[in-house]
């Protein structure tokens, strides 16, 4: 099962790699969650393998970029065929899969949202967010102010950082004069006492709409019926913010306010797109029509950088957004577009909408059962195979970052046990208080692997609590 051979020619030992990394690599382009950083050598399905050949069940799949598993044969074969056919071509020229992929996404969006639109490509999620900012600013006659959510994350380029709520991503890079206005996001587990989740959702929408009550509330000029802000950037389910799932009525109510005051809704599907929640786009669960959808990550299963956006025709037609409005040398590259086209074909052919919903329900039920055995699990929730477990103190509510950090360390040590053999567990940390396990397993994870994940989490929690 493990193809990695540590005796193969050219394999550098872990100790030497870590020493070289410490001396020659910038630490600014990564985050090391354990010390020393973990080195992996091989991936297959839901597993990664370290130098010793120990398997690690991966429950975060590269931040939801590898939705379809490591070494997915169908997608790997697509990449290999494209390398031999047309591996690269300058982006001012056309090639078949670029056009096919754009058409596939646009036709799908028209069927779902009832709007004509076009697709624009780039190479990374943050870059696609930057392109969307250009589209919005251009359409709104240069308005540069945006709304975004507390707890939201849209990337770390300068423009994307301005609409990401964490100050720590901006702190060292000067003043952000066009920083978004951050609006409360309904966080059901941490809602005010005495409110149902739906009442909390209503309160958040009412608080937002109050900004438009009079000219003195700050964002609206009633004399000309014009808002100072151009768009609202939303993640239907907060990603880095901890896979927070709002009440189902929230986005419908918010969209009514946005439409009333002429503000665009830009939906960030970079982490939740491509069937992570059981739909191609997670916004489909909430019954609203976006103006722009930004996507990336799992579009190519992590095999080649490609991202993009869909925007409705009025925002992106060639008259209003002409050639050269934004550009990247590697956008719409043939390797990426051939993979993206195959990902979408595969998703519909294999009926991920059905299978992800079934597996997600199994996983969520198992997490709820695990919660009964560990009072430190304060909240579990999920939509499809985007799931969360909030780790708390034994009161079941107070955030317990230290316990989760210990769990991550133990999981990556690779000394949990399954069938008498060592095994590891790869978890991702998220949440407003960095105390949330955000589960994003392979969409091809088996029911048996889900049961194994729960058994390993049980071991992990038990060991971590003893170690505290």
Coordinates of C-alpha atoms in Angstrom, one line a residue:
X1 CA 0.0 0.0 0.0
X2 CA 2.8 2.4 0.8
X3 CA 4.9 3.1 -2.4
X4 CA 7.5 5.1 -0.6
X5 CA 10.9 3.3 -0.2
X6 CA 13.2 5.1 2.2
X7 CA 16.2 3.3 0.7
X8 CA 15.5 4.7 -2.8
X9 CA 18.3 6.7 -4.4
X10 CA 18.0 10.5 -3.8
X11 CA 16.0 10.2 -0.6
X12 CA 17.4 12.7 2.0
X13 CA 16.9 11.8 5.6
X14 CA 14.4 13.8 7.7
X15 CA 17.1 15.2 10.0
X16 CA 19.0 16.7 7.1
X17 CA 15.9 18.1 5.5
X18 CA 14.8 19.8 8.7
X19 CA 18.3 21.3 9.2
X20 CA 18.3 22.6 5.6
X21 CA 14.8 24.0 5.9
X22 CA 15.8 25.8 9.1
X23 CA 18.7 27.5 7.3
X24 CA 17.5 28.1 3.8
X25 CA 13.7 28.4 3.7
X26 CA 11.6 31.4 4.4
X27 CA 9.2 30.7 7.3
X28 CA 6.8 33.3 6.0
X29 CA 5.2 31.0 3.4
X30 CA 4.1 28.3 5.9
X31 CA 3.0 27.6 9.4
X32 CA 4.6 24.9 11.5
X33 CA 2.0 23.6 13.9
X34 CA 4.3 21.1 15.6
X35 CA 8.0 21.2 16.5
X36 CA 9.8 19.7 14.7
X37 CA 7.7 20.0 11.6
X38 CA 6.3 16.8 10.2
X39 CA 7.6 15.4 6.9
X40 CA 5.4 13.2 4.8
X41 CA 6.7 11.1 1.9
X42 CA 3.6 9.5 0.2
X43 CA -0.1 9.9 -0.1
X44 CA -2.9 7.4 -1.1
X45 CA -6.6 7.8 -0.7
X46 CA -7.3 9.1 2.8
X47 CA -3.8 8.5 4.1
X48 CA -0.4 10.1 4.1
X49 CA 2.7 8.2 5.1
X50 CA 5.9 9.4 6.9
X51 CA 9.5 8.3 6.4
X52 CA 8.9 5.2 8.7
X53 CA 5.9 4.1 6.6
X54 CA 3.4 4.9 9.3
X55 CA 0.0 5.7 7.9
X56 CA -1.8 8.9 9.0
X57 CA -5.5 9.2 8.4
X58 CA -5.9 12.7 7.0
X59 CA -9.1 14.4 8.2
X60 CA -8.3 17.8 6.7
X61 CA -7.1 16.9 3.2
X62 CA -4.9 20.0 2.6
X63 CA -7.5 22.4 3.8
X64 CA -10.1 20.9 1.6
X65 CA -8.0 21.1 -1.6
X66 CA -7.7 17.3 -2.0
X67 CA -11.4 16.5 -1.9
X68 CA -11.1 13.4 -4.0
X69 CA -8.2 11.7 -2.1
X70 CA -4.5 11.4 -2.6
X71 CA -3.4 9.6 -5.8
X72 CA -6.9 9.7 -7.3
X73 CA -6.3 7.5 -10.4
X74 CA -8.9 9.1 -12.6
X75 CA -7.6 12.6 -12.0
X76 CA -3.9 11.6 -12.1
X77 CA -4.4 10.0 -15.4
X78 CA -6.1 13.1 -16.7
X79 CA -3.0 15.1 -15.7
X80 CA -0.7 12.6 -17.3
X81 CA -2.6 12.7 -20.6
X82 CA -2.6 16.5 -20.7
X83 CA 1.1 16.6 -20.1
X84 CA 1.7 14.6 -23.2
X85 CA -0.9 16.6 -25.2
X86 CA -0.6 20.3 -24.4
X87 CA 1.1 20.9 -21.0
X88 CA 1.3 24.7 -21.4
X89 CA 0.3 27.5 -23.6
X90 CA 0.4 31.3 -23.2
X91 CA -2.8 32.6 -21.7
X92 CA -3.5 34.9 -24.7
X93 CA -4.1 31.8 -26.7
X94 CA -7.1 29.5 -26.4
X95 CA -7.3 25.8 -25.8
X96 CA -10.2 23.4 -25.6
X97 CA -10.5 22.6 -21.9
X98 CA -10.3 26.3 -20.9
X99 CA -13.4 26.9 -23.0
X100 CA -15.1 23.7 -21.9
X101 CA -14.6 24.3 -18.2
X102 CA -15.8 27.9 -18.4
X103 CA -18.9 26.7 -20.3
X104 CA -19.6 23.9 -17.8
X105 CA -19.5 26.2 -14.8
X106 CA -21.5 28.9 -16.5
X107 CA -24.2 26.6 -17.7
X108 CA -24.4 24.9 -14.3
X109 CA -24.8 28.3 -12.7
X110 CA -27.5 29.4 -15.1
X111 CA -29.5 26.3 -14.4
X112 CA -29.1 26.8 -10.6
X113 CA -29.3 30.6 -10.3
X114 CA -31.3 31.5 -13.4
X115 CA -28.6 34.0 -14.5
X116 CA -26.3 34.2 -17.5
X117 CA -22.7 34.7 -16.5
X118 CA -19.0 34.1 -17.4
X119 CA -16.0 32.4 -15.8
X120 CA -12.7 34.1 -15.2
X121 CA -9.6 32.1 -14.2
X122 CA -6.5 32.7 -12.0
X123 CA -4.1 30.4 -10.1
X124 CA -4.9 30.7 -6.4
X125 CA -7.8 31.4 -4.2
X126 CA -6.5 34.8 -2.9
X127 CA -5.7 35.8 -6.5
X128 CA -9.3 35.0 -7.6
X129 CA -10.5 37.1 -4.7
X130 CA -8.3 40.0 -6.0
X131 CA -9.9 39.6 -9.4
X132 CA -13.4 39.7 -7.9
X133 CA -12.5 42.9 -6.1
X134 CA -11.5 44.4 -9.4
X135 CA -14.8 43.3 -11.0
X136 CA -16.8 44.7 -8.1
X137 CA -14.9 48.0 -8.0
X138 CA -15.2 48.4 -11.8
X139 CA -18.9 47.7 -11.8
X140 CA -19.6 50.1 -8.9
X141 CA -17.8 53.0 -10.5
X142 CA -14.7 52.7 -8.3
X143 CA -16.3 52.0 -4.9
X144 CA -13.6 50.4 -2.9
X145 CA -15.3 49.7 0.5
X146 CA -16.7 46.2 1.2
X147 CA -18.6 44.4 4.0
X148 CA -17.3 41.1 5.3
X149 CA -17.9 38.9 8.3
X150 CA -16.2 38.7 11.7
X151 CA -14.5 35.3 11.6
X152 CA -14.2 35.4 7.8
X153 CA -11.1 34.5 5.8
X154 CA -10.5 35.3 2.2
X155 CA -6.7 35.1 1.8
X156 CA -3.4 36.9 2.6
X157 CA -2.7 39.1 -0.4
X158 CA -3.1 42.7 0.4
X159 CA -6.6 43.0 -1.1
X160 CA -7.8 39.7 0.4
X161 CA -6.3 40.7 3.8
X162 CA -8.4 43.9 3.8
X163 CA -11.6 41.8 3.8
X164 CA -10.3 39.1 6.2
X165 CA -11.3 39.9 9.8
X166 CA -8.1 38.9 11.5
X167 CA -5.9 41.9 12.3
X168 CA -2.9 39.6 12.7
X169 CA -2.8 39.1 8.9
X170 CA -2.5 42.9 8.4
X171 CA -0.6 44.0 11.5
X172 CA 2.9 44.3 10.0
X173 CA 2.1 45.5 6.5
X174 CA 1.1 49.1 7.0
X175 CA -2.3 50.9 7.2
X176 CA -5.2 49.3 5.3
X177 CA -7.4 52.4 4.6
X178 CA -9.9 50.3 2.7
X179 CA -10.3 47.7 5.3
X180 CA -13.8 46.1 5.2
X181 CA -16.5 46.8 7.8
X182 CA -16.8 43.5 9.6
X183 CA -20.3 42.5 10.5
X184 CA -21.3 39.9 13.1
X185 CA -21.8 36.3 11.8
X186 CA -24.4 34.2 13.6
X187 CA -22.4 31.6 15.5
X188 CA -25.1 29.2 16.9
X189 CA -23.0 27.6 19.6
X190 CA -21.9 30.9 21.0
X191 CA -25.2 32.8 20.5
X192 CA -26.5 35.1 23.3
X193 CA -28.4 33.4 26.1
X194 CA -32.1 33.3 25.7
X195 CA -32.1 33.3 21.9
X196 CA -32.7 30.5 19.5
X197 CA -30.3 30.2 16.5
X198 CA -33.0 31.6 14.2
X199 CA -33.6 34.6 16.6
X200 CA -29.9 35.2 16.7
X201 CA -29.8 35.2 12.9
X202 CA -32.7 37.7 12.7
X203 CA -30.9 39.9 15.2
X204 CA -27.7 39.9 13.1
X205 CA -29.6 40.9 10.0
X206 CA -31.5 43.6 11.8
X207 CA -28.2 45.0 13.2
X208 CA -26.8 45.1 9.7
X209 CA -29.8 46.7 8.2
X210 CA -29.8 49.4 10.8
X211 CA -26.7 50.8 9.1
X212 CA -29.0 52.0 6.3
X213 CA -31.7 53.6 8.6
X214 CA -30.5 57.2 8.1
X215 CA -27.5 59.0 6.7
X216 CA -26.1 59.3 10.2
X217 CA -25.9 55.5 10.6
X218 CA -22.9 55.7 8.4
X219 CA -23.2 53.9 5.0
X220 CA -26.2 55.2 3.1
X221 CA -27.2 58.5 1.5
X222 CA -31.0 58.6 1.3
X223 CA -31.0 61.7 -0.9
X224 CA -29.4 59.8 -3.8
X225 CA -30.3 56.3 -2.7
X226 CA -26.6 55.2 -2.7
X227 CA -24.5 53.1 -0.4
X228 CA -20.9 53.8 0.3
X229 CA -20.1 50.1 0.1
X230 CA -20.0 48.0 -3.0
X231 CA -20.3 44.4 -2.0
X232 CA -20.6 42.0 0.9
X233 CA -18.0 39.1 0.9
X234 CA -19.4 36.0 2.5
X235 CA -18.4 32.4 3.2
X236 CA -21.6 30.4 3.4
X237 CA -19.8 28.3 6.0
X238 CA -16.9 29.9 7.7
X239 CA -13.7 28.0 6.9
X240 CA -10.7 29.1 8.9
X241 CA -13.3 30.6 11.3
X242 CA -14.2 27.1 12.4
X243 CA -16.7 25.6 10.0
X244 CA -19.4 27.7 11.6
X245 CA -22.8 26.9 9.9
X246 CA -25.4 29.7 10.2
X247 CA -29.1 29.1 10.5
X248 CA -30.7 28.3 7.1
X249 CA -32.7 31.5 7.0
X250 CA -29.7 33.8 7.5
X251 CA -28.5 34.3 3.9
X252 CA -32.0 34.7 2.5
X253 CA -32.7 37.5 5.0
X254 CA -29.3 39.1 4.4
X255 CA -29.7 39.0 0.6
X256 CA -33.0 40.9 0.8
X257 CA -31.2 43.7 2.6
X258 CA -28.4 43.7 0.0
X259 CA -30.7 43.8 -2.9
X260 CA -32.8 46.6 -1.3
X261 CA -29.7 48.8 -1.1
X262 CA -27.9 47.8 -4.3
X263 CA -25.0 45.9 -2.7
X264 CA -23.5 42.9 -4.5
X265 CA -23.1 39.5 -2.8
X266 CA -19.7 37.8 -3.5
X267 CA -19.6 34.2 -2.3
X268 CA -16.3 32.7 -1.4
X269 CA -16.5 29.0 -2.2
X270 CA -12.7 28.4 -2.1
X271 CA -12.8 26.0 0.8
X272 CA -16.4 24.8 0.6
X273 CA -16.8 24.3 -3.1
X274 CA -16.8 21.1 -5.2
X275 CA -19.1 19.0 -3.1
X276 CA -17.5 19.5 0.3
X277 CA -21.0 20.2 1.7
X278 CA -22.7 17.8 -0.7
X279 CA -23.4 20.5 -3.3
X280 CA -21.1 21.9 -6.0
X281 CA -21.4 25.2 -4.2
X282 CA -22.3 25.4 -0.5
X283 CA -24.4 28.5 -1.1
X284 CA -26.9 26.2 -2.8
X285 CA -28.1 25.0 0.7
X286 CA -29.3 28.5 1.6
X287 CA -31.6 29.4 -1.3
X288 CA -30.0 32.6 -2.5
X289 CA -28.6 33.8 -5.8
X290 CA -25.1 35.3 -5.6
X291 CA -23.7 37.9 -7.9
X292 CA -20.2 36.5 -7.9
X293 CA -18.9 33.0 -6.9
X294 CA -15.1 32.7 -6.2
X295 CA -13.6 29.2 -6.3
X296 CA -10.2 27.4 -6.1
X297 CA -8.6 24.6 -4.0
X298 CA -10.3 21.3 -4.9
X299 CA -11.0 22.4 -8.5
X300 CA -7.9 20.4 -9.5
X301 CA -7.7 18.1 -6.4
X302 CA -4.5 20.0 -5.5
X303 CA -2.6 18.7 -8.5
X304 CA -2.2 22.0 -10.3
X305 CA -2.9 25.6 -9.2
X306 CA -6.1 26.9 -10.7
X307 CA -8.8 29.1 -9.3
X308 CA -11.4 31.4 -10.7
X309 CA -14.8 33.1 -10.4
X310 CA -18.2 33.1 -12.0
X311 CA -19.9 36.5 -12.2
X312 CA -23.3 37.4 -13.7
X313 CA -23.2 38.8 -17.2
X314 CA -23.8 42.5 -16.2
X315 CA -20.6 42.5 -14.1
X316 CA -18.2 40.7 -16.4
X317 CA -19.3 41.0 -20.1
X318 CA -16.5 42.2 -22.4
X319 CA -17.9 45.7 -22.7
X320 CA -17.8 46.5 -19.0
X321 CA -14.8 44.2 -18.1
X322 CA -12.6 44.3 -21.3
X323 CA -9.5 42.3 -22.2
X324 CA -6.5 43.0 -19.9
X325 CA -8.6 44.1 -16.9
X326 CA -6.7 41.5 -14.8
X327 CA -4.2 38.9 -15.9
X328 CA -1.9 36.2 -14.7
X329 CA 0.7 34.3 -16.8
X330 CA -0.5 31.0 -15.6
X331 CA -4.3 31.5 -15.5
X332 CA -6.4 29.0 -17.4
X333 CA -3.3 26.7 -17.9
X334 CA -4.2 23.5 -19.7
X335 CA -3.1 21.2 -16.9
X336 CA -5.5 22.9 -14.5
X337 CA -8.4 23.3 -16.8
X338 CA -8.3 19.7 -17.9
X339 CA -8.3 18.6 -14.3
X340 CA -11.1 21.0 -13.4
X341 CA -13.3 19.8 -16.2
X342 CA -12.7 16.2 -15.1
X343 CA -13.4 17.0 -11.4
X344 CA -16.8 18.4 -12.3
X345 CA -17.7 15.6 -14.7
X346 CA -16.6 13.1 -12.0
X347 CA -18.6 14.8 -9.3
X348 CA -21.8 14.5 -11.2
X349 CA -21.2 11.0 -12.6
X350 CA -20.4 9.6 -9.1
X351 CA -23.3 11.4 -7.5
X352 CA -21.3 13.1 -4.7
X353 CA -24.4 15.0 -3.8
X354 CA -25.9 11.8 -2.5
X355 CA -22.8 10.0 -1.2
X356 CA -21.4 13.1 0.6
X357 CA -24.7 13.7 2.4
X358 CA -24.8 10.0 3.5
X359 CA -21.2 9.9 4.7
X360 CA -21.6 13.3 6.4
X361 CA -24.7 12.1 8.3
X362 CA -22.7 9.0 9.4
X363 CA -19.8 11.1 10.6
X364 CA -21.9 13.7 12.4
X365 CA -23.9 10.9 14.2
X366 CA -20.6 9.3 15.3
X367 CA -19.2 12.7 16.5
X368 CA -22.4 13.2 18.6
X369 CA -21.8 9.8 20.1
X370 CA -18.2 10.7 20.8
X371 CA -19.4 13.9 22.4
X372 CA -21.4 11.9 24.9
X373 CA -18.2 10.1 26.1
X374 CA -16.1 13.3 26.3
X375 CA -17.6 16.3 28.0
X376 CA -14.7 18.4 26.5
X377 CA -16.5 18.3 23.2
X378 CA -18.7 21.3 23.5
X379 CA -20.3 21.4 20.1
X380 CA -20.5 19.3 17.0
X381 CA -22.1 20.3 13.7
X382 CA -21.7 19.6 10.0
X383 CA -23.0 20.0 6.5
X384 CA -22.0 17.2 4.2
X385 CA -18.4 16.4 4.9
X386 CA -17.6 19.8 6.4
X387 CA -17.8 19.1 10.1
X388 CA -16.7 20.7 13.3
X389 CA -15.9 19.7 16.9
X390 CA -15.4 22.5 19.4
X391 CA -12.9 21.5 22.1
X392 CA -13.7 23.1 25.5
X393 CA -12.9 22.7 29.2
X394 CA -14.9 20.2 31.1
X395 CA -17.7 22.8 31.4
X396 CA -18.4 22.1 27.7
X397 CA -18.3 25.7 26.7
X398 CA -15.1 27.6 27.6
X399 CA -12.6 27.3 24.7
X400 CA -9.7 25.0 25.4
X401 CA -7.0 25.7 22.8
X402 CA -4.3 24.0 24.9
X403 CA -6.1 20.7 24.8
X404 CA -6.6 20.8 21.1
X405 CA -2.9 21.7 20.5
X406 CA -2.0 18.7 22.6
X407 CA -4.3 16.5 20.4
X408 CA -2.6 17.8 17.2
X409 CA 0.8 17.0 18.6
X410 CA -0.2 13.5 19.6
X411 CA -1.9 12.8 16.3
X412 CA 1.2 13.8 14.3
X413 CA 3.4 11.7 16.6
X414 CA 2.1 8.7 14.8
X415 CA 1.9 6.5 17.9
X416 CA -1.9 5.9 18.1
X417 CA -2.7 2.2 17.7
X418 CA -5.0 0.4 15.2
X419 CA -5.0 -3.4 14.8
X420 CA -1.8 -3.5 17.0
X421 CA 0.1 -1.2 14.6
X422 CA 1.1 2.5 14.9
X423 CA -1.1 5.0 13.1
X424 CA -1.3 8.8 13.1
X425 CA -4.1 11.3 12.7
X426 CA -4.0 14.6 10.8
X427 CA -6.3 17.3 12.2
X428 CA -6.7 20.9 11.3
X429 CA -7.2 23.7 13.9
X430 CA -9.6 26.5 13.3
X431 CA -12.2 28.6 15.0
X432 CA -12.4 32.1 16.5
X433 CA -10.6 30.8 19.6
X434 CA -8.4 28.2 17.8
X435 CA -10.2 25.4 19.6
X436 CA -12.2 23.8 16.8
X437 CA -11.3 20.7 14.9
X438 CA -12.4 21.4 11.3
X439 CA -13.0 18.1 9.6
X440 CA -12.6 18.0 5.8
X441 CA -11.9 14.3 5.0
X442 CA -11.7 12.9 1.5
X443 CA -15.1 12.8 -0.1
X444 CA -14.2 9.2 -1.0
X445 CA -13.7 8.3 2.6
X446 CA -15.3 5.0 3.4
X447 CA -17.8 4.4 6.2
X448 CA -15.2 2.1 7.8
X449 CA -12.6 4.9 7.7
X450 CA -15.1 7.2 9.4
X451 CA -15.5 4.6 12.2
X452 CA -11.7 4.4 12.4
X453 CA -11.5 8.2 12.6
X454 CA -13.9 8.2 15.6
X455 CA -11.9 5.4 17.3
X456 CA -8.7 7.4 16.8
X457 CA -10.2 10.6 18.1
X458 CA -11.4 8.7 21.2
X459 CA -7.8 7.5 21.8
X460 CA -6.5 10.9 21.0
X461 CA -8.7 12.8 23.4
X462 CA -8.1 10.2 26.2
X463 CA -4.3 10.5 25.8
X464 CA -4.3 14.3 25.5
X465 CA -6.4 14.8 28.7
X466 CA -4.0 12.6 30.6
X467 CA -1.0 14.6 29.3
X468 CA -2.5 17.9 30.3

